[in-house]
């Protein structure tokens, strides 16, 4: 039997371990023994036992089994421990599955046993002096490739096999293995003889009946067998010249060979070869000695060819490597080996193949001029050295060119009904914006294709401009890409860098096309009114080509330097103030104004969108909280008066966060009280039920708890749907203490239905109101008139006050305060002149303006104010003071006045109308030119308003001062 013992320890072992070869095999052994002479100088092999083993990657290794097994066997005559009964007496054995390679007779192998039952059975067998088991190779799964190394995940799946399933996966022929030692879950096996499974005895652990196999009879003097064996030995001799690992194997084998036989030579060659497990299993299953030698000869011949390739590679590399490059030896060898085996080609060929493979599916749709550029660059790449800087520039350029979606478009959905549904789901109101989007979809449906348009959504912050763009993309079934140009000062962000620059990159549009993978996305350009202008050019001018439908069909990026068709891209821009957009850029866009939301719309948005989303985000159930309409209305009017709803969302989130904290705190108190109530059950038995009922204190949360019910202690918990708090903590006190101490230990029962947020307790959640009523006067006094103003946050009412300072001959002057801009200062001077002319016409005897020093003030002096729509309000204020007549109650006006008294149109009609409604104004004066703007407003905005349209100031004079009876003060 073959024993493989560490050569460096051999001289310290028992002499009986060094048995000479049998005389009958001496000629063959002498020839084979000469192999050991090739490596006499290499006698120390590191104190290792040599055997064919398998590691996690399925490779053959020389494994250190340690010297402990050798020390345990020093008192015995052989490395294989003799046992009684003999190995051939074992006809029923435990089945050990081998994952990577079979175990050959005479070789060591460590296996890891993950099944605790099987490990315990092996340990028990070893303690019973019957340390034998059957080692059988596992079959691969039906779809598995035996040439591919299995991963650790596959190993884990194999360890899970049990019983019948494991039995069906085992090869029939295996090896009777002696259990040499067990360390944890590692079992060291020594192969003895071949076995064949006949039937399964038990499933857990798997035990099988076996037949012991013997080699077929053969004539050891047969010339063919001798020739085959000598060819095996000759091949081993050749391999020894190149592989030191083989030298170690052969040297150990020749020193410790027992009775040399041809079958063992075949087993030895197969065991130490690099063949896959199926080929090794084929050798193990072959009982014909001649056929087994032939199979082994094929395996060692393959090893010889591999050794020759290795030697040629080593020689080629050694010629190439110079003294300075010697540190790169290992990497170069690895590359050469991969190239020789065909696993990997060189960098340039691989890159070219990758780029050609990437552009191939798009070749039919790709424009011809793009294909020409790609082919030219690929040819250029082949001529460049991989170490040159131009190589990396060309590689990156080709990477971008081949990654773009040339001619690839997503299928658009022109279903107007579906688009209407999506827009209504995401946004409330905004009828004009939705109508414009539906018009665009309808035109696309009739034409069969949608030409890219540029839409600019303008409006105050928080009205949903960005989210509208996302909804439009979803309605059209287009890919969505957003980038903000706020503060952008570098033209290269839009047009890209030249390729010659270090770190050059394409512009945002090329990056967009690569990211979305289609040539017709919806691109949202945010904050286009906030473009910067730096030393690197003017980005607003760079956007002209991008946003021009006539030019962007051949958009030229500086990096790619080839025309790109952006005509199918739908551009949506957002801006807060349209006036800040340069005129040439604004001319290319179709502006859709979003004025903001009135109170009714904010109520719907808060109820249907914001509150629902916030409640889910905070993890609060609908039945736990109720926010009343009065609370929401107060929140909108006193805290969130701006045109958008972003601030309203922040306040709703603040309310729900505080509610969440309150619910969690109450839940912890309830849990603690319930626990204390359970621990007090024995005490409750001693307390008289009548006294307990009389002394029970039931409390109700008057502020935050709605619908609290007072329950008696005798009622069952089934009648209470809400969480109840339990007993007080003073459970150890007796019933004979004072009445005050008895109340401290009485049971409190709290029934919580839901948290109520009402107008009365709103300040507990969001603090004191931010805004107060814009209406300062219930009845405007003399010299005070309410005007209407537009701001970036929406509309607001604005009082203009005029007062008399002093009177004197020729002292007719006007002093202005309130941080007014140049336009409003000029409007005040015009209003002063117009008011003098009207007063002179109406009351020629009144010299008020000629002899009076006046002071005109616009309140909120800390806020800068400017705009061309306060002229008529200032004129009315001056006339009111001059005639000592207050204007009508609930009157507000807006409009610019000329020196001849004509009223010019103004902007922001919707915002100003909303501001008037918020201040409970019922009568509004607008210029006649704004009648069309007012008619387009929603009916709920115009409801209950008395609106007058004027084109001359005398009409305002009659409306403000004409009806004497309507000026009564309530």
PDB file of N, CA and C in Angstrom, residues 35 38 232-247 250 272 299-308 310-311:
ATOM      1  N   UNK A  35      14.334   8.380 -10.929  1.00  0.00           N
ATOM      2  CA  UNK A  35      13.688   9.694 -10.948  1.00  0.00           C
ATOM      3  C   UNK A  35      14.029  10.487  -9.713  1.00  0.00           C
ATOM      4  N   UNK A  38      17.170  12.682  -9.663  1.00  0.00           N
ATOM      5  CA  UNK A  38      17.207  13.981 -10.322  1.00  0.00           C
ATOM      6  C   UNK A  38      17.137  15.123  -9.340  1.00  0.00           C
ATOM      7  N   UNK A 232       4.818   6.101 -19.008  1.00  0.00           N
ATOM      8  CA  UNK A 232       4.357   6.974 -17.914  1.00  0.00           C
ATOM      9  C   UNK A 232       5.545   7.501 -17.139  1.00  0.00           C
ATOM     10  N   UNK A 233       6.470   6.613 -16.812  1.00  0.00           N
ATOM     11  CA  UNK A 233       7.639   7.025 -16.035  1.00  0.00           C
ATOM     12  C   UNK A 233       8.495   7.994 -16.844  1.00  0.00           C
ATOM     13  N   UNK A 234       8.642   7.723 -18.154  1.00  0.00           N
ATOM     14  CA  UNK A 234       9.441   8.616 -18.998  1.00  0.00           C
ATOM     15  C   UNK A 234       8.821  10.000 -19.074  1.00  0.00           C
ATOM     16  N   UNK A 235       7.519  10.009 -19.170  1.00  0.00           N
ATOM     17  CA  UNK A 235       6.846  11.317 -19.204  1.00  0.00           C
ATOM     18  C   UNK A 235       7.031  12.055 -17.884  1.00  0.00           C
ATOM     19  N   UNK A 236       6.929  11.302 -16.787  1.00  0.00           N
ATOM     20  CA  UNK A 236       7.173  11.927 -15.482  1.00  0.00           C
ATOM     21  C   UNK A 236       8.581  12.494 -15.409  1.00  0.00           C
ATOM     22  N   UNK A 237       9.548  11.772 -15.988  1.00  0.00           N
ATOM     23  CA  UNK A 237      10.926  12.249 -15.983  1.00  0.00           C
ATOM     24  C   UNK A 237      11.048  13.588 -16.718  1.00  0.00           C
ATOM     25  N   UNK A 238      10.352  13.700 -17.858  1.00  0.00           N
ATOM     26  CA  UNK A 238      10.412  14.956 -18.615  1.00  0.00           C
ATOM     27  C   UNK A 238       9.756  16.102 -17.863  1.00  0.00           C
ATOM     28  N   UNK A 239       8.649  15.763 -17.210  1.00  0.00           N
ATOM     29  CA  UNK A 239       7.957  16.827 -16.470  1.00  0.00           C
ATOM     30  C   UNK A 239       8.810  17.323 -15.316  1.00  0.00           C
ATOM     31  N   UNK A 240       9.588  16.405 -14.744  1.00  0.00           N
ATOM     32  CA  UNK A 240      10.418  16.775 -13.596  1.00  0.00           C
ATOM     33  C   UNK A 240      11.413  17.880 -13.930  1.00  0.00           C
ATOM     34  N   UNK A 241      11.788  17.979 -15.195  1.00  0.00           N
ATOM     35  CA  UNK A 241      12.787  18.969 -15.566  1.00  0.00           C
ATOM     36  C   UNK A 241      12.256  20.398 -15.427  1.00  0.00           C
ATOM     37  N   UNK A 242      10.953  20.564 -15.471  1.00  0.00           N
ATOM     38  CA  UNK A 242      10.377  21.914 -15.427  1.00  0.00           C
ATOM     39  C   UNK A 242       9.575  22.200 -14.163  1.00  0.00           C
ATOM     40  N   UNK A 243       9.094  21.162 -13.488  1.00  0.00           N
ATOM     41  CA  UNK A 243       8.193  21.403 -12.355  1.00  0.00           C
ATOM     42  C   UNK A 243       8.809  20.884 -11.064  1.00  0.00           C
ATOM     43  N   UNK A 244       9.123  21.783 -10.149  1.00  0.00           N
ATOM     44  CA  UNK A 244       9.680  21.380  -8.856  1.00  0.00           C
ATOM     45  C   UNK A 244       8.611  20.703  -7.997  1.00  0.00           C
ATOM     46  N   UNK A 245       7.346  21.064  -8.184  1.00  0.00           N
ATOM     47  CA  UNK A 245       6.274  20.438  -7.418  1.00  0.00           C
ATOM     48  C   UNK A 245       6.197  18.943  -7.735  1.00  0.00           C
ATOM     49  N   UNK A 246       6.360  18.616  -9.009  1.00  0.00           N
ATOM     50  CA  UNK A 246       6.363  17.194  -9.379  1.00  0.00           C
ATOM     51  C   UNK A 246       7.560  16.473  -8.796  1.00  0.00           C
ATOM     52  N   UNK A 247       8.700  17.182  -8.711  1.00  0.00           N
ATOM     53  CA  UNK A 247       9.890  16.548  -8.119  1.00  0.00           C
ATOM     54  C   UNK A 247       9.587  16.112  -6.691  1.00  0.00           C
ATOM     55  N   UNK A 250       7.336  12.930  -6.726  1.00  0.00           N
ATOM     56  CA  UNK A 250       7.990  11.702  -7.163  1.00  0.00           C
ATOM     57  C   UNK A 250       9.040  11.254  -6.162  1.00  0.00           C
ATOM     58  N   UNK A 272      -1.836  12.922  -8.881  1.00  0.00           N
ATOM     59  CA  UNK A 272      -1.078  14.181  -8.804  1.00  0.00           C
ATOM     60  C   UNK A 272      -1.193  15.000 -10.078  1.00  0.00           C
ATOM     61  N   UNK A 299      -3.293  11.646 -19.149  1.00  0.00           N
ATOM     62  CA  UNK A 299      -3.294  12.772 -18.214  1.00  0.00           C
ATOM     63  C   UNK A 299      -1.901  13.347 -18.039  1.00  0.00           C
ATOM     64  N   UNK A 300      -0.890  12.491 -17.878  1.00  0.00           N
ATOM     65  CA  UNK A 300       0.463  13.012 -17.665  1.00  0.00           C
ATOM     66  C   UNK A 300       1.014  13.624 -18.938  1.00  0.00           C
ATOM     67  N   UNK A 301       0.573  13.110 -20.116  1.00  0.00           N
ATOM     68  CA  UNK A 301       0.985  13.742 -21.369  1.00  0.00           C
ATOM     69  C   UNK A 301       0.454  15.181 -21.456  1.00  0.00           C
ATOM     70  N   UNK A 302      -0.802  15.355 -21.018  1.00  0.00           N
ATOM     71  CA  UNK A 302      -1.354  16.715 -20.995  1.00  0.00           C
ATOM     72  C   UNK A 302      -0.547  17.605 -20.068  1.00  0.00           C
ATOM     73  N   UNK A 303      -0.159  17.040 -18.925  1.00  0.00           N
ATOM     74  CA  UNK A 303       0.672  17.814 -18.000  1.00  0.00           C
ATOM     75  C   UNK A 303       1.996  18.173 -18.660  1.00  0.00           C
ATOM     76  N   UNK A 304       2.519  17.280 -19.446  1.00  0.00           N
ATOM     77  CA  UNK A 304       3.780  17.531 -20.131  1.00  0.00           C
ATOM     78  C   UNK A 304       3.637  18.705 -21.107  1.00  0.00           C
ATOM     79  N   UNK A 305       2.515  18.698 -21.849  1.00  0.00           N
ATOM     80  CA  UNK A 305       2.295  19.786 -22.803  1.00  0.00           C
ATOM     81  C   UNK A 305       2.171  21.125 -22.083  1.00  0.00           C
ATOM     82  N   UNK A 306       1.460  21.112 -20.965  1.00  0.00           N
ATOM     83  CA  UNK A 306       1.326  22.346 -20.186  1.00  0.00           C
ATOM     84  C   UNK A 306       2.679  22.801 -19.668  1.00  0.00           C
ATOM     85  N   UNK A 307       3.507  21.849 -19.231  1.00  0.00           N
ATOM     86  CA  UNK A 307       4.843  22.197 -18.736  1.00  0.00           C
ATOM     87  C   UNK A 307       5.697  22.797 -19.842  1.00  0.00           C
ATOM     88  N   UNK A 308       5.563  22.253 -21.060  1.00  0.00           N
ATOM     89  CA  UNK A 308       6.325  22.804 -22.182  1.00  0.00           C
ATOM     90  C   UNK A 308       5.891  24.244 -22.487  1.00  0.00           C
ATOM     91  N   UNK A 310       4.562  26.268 -20.392  1.00  0.00           N
ATOM     92  CA  UNK A 310       5.059  27.094 -19.287  1.00  0.00           C
ATOM     93  C   UNK A 310       6.530  27.436 -19.491  1.00  0.00           C
ATOM     94  N   UNK A 311       7.323  26.460 -19.943  1.00  0.00           N
ATOM     95  CA  UNK A 311       8.742  26.691 -20.146  1.00  0.00           C
ATOM     96  C   UNK A 311       8.987  27.685 -21.267  1.00  0.00           C
TER      97      UNK A 311
END
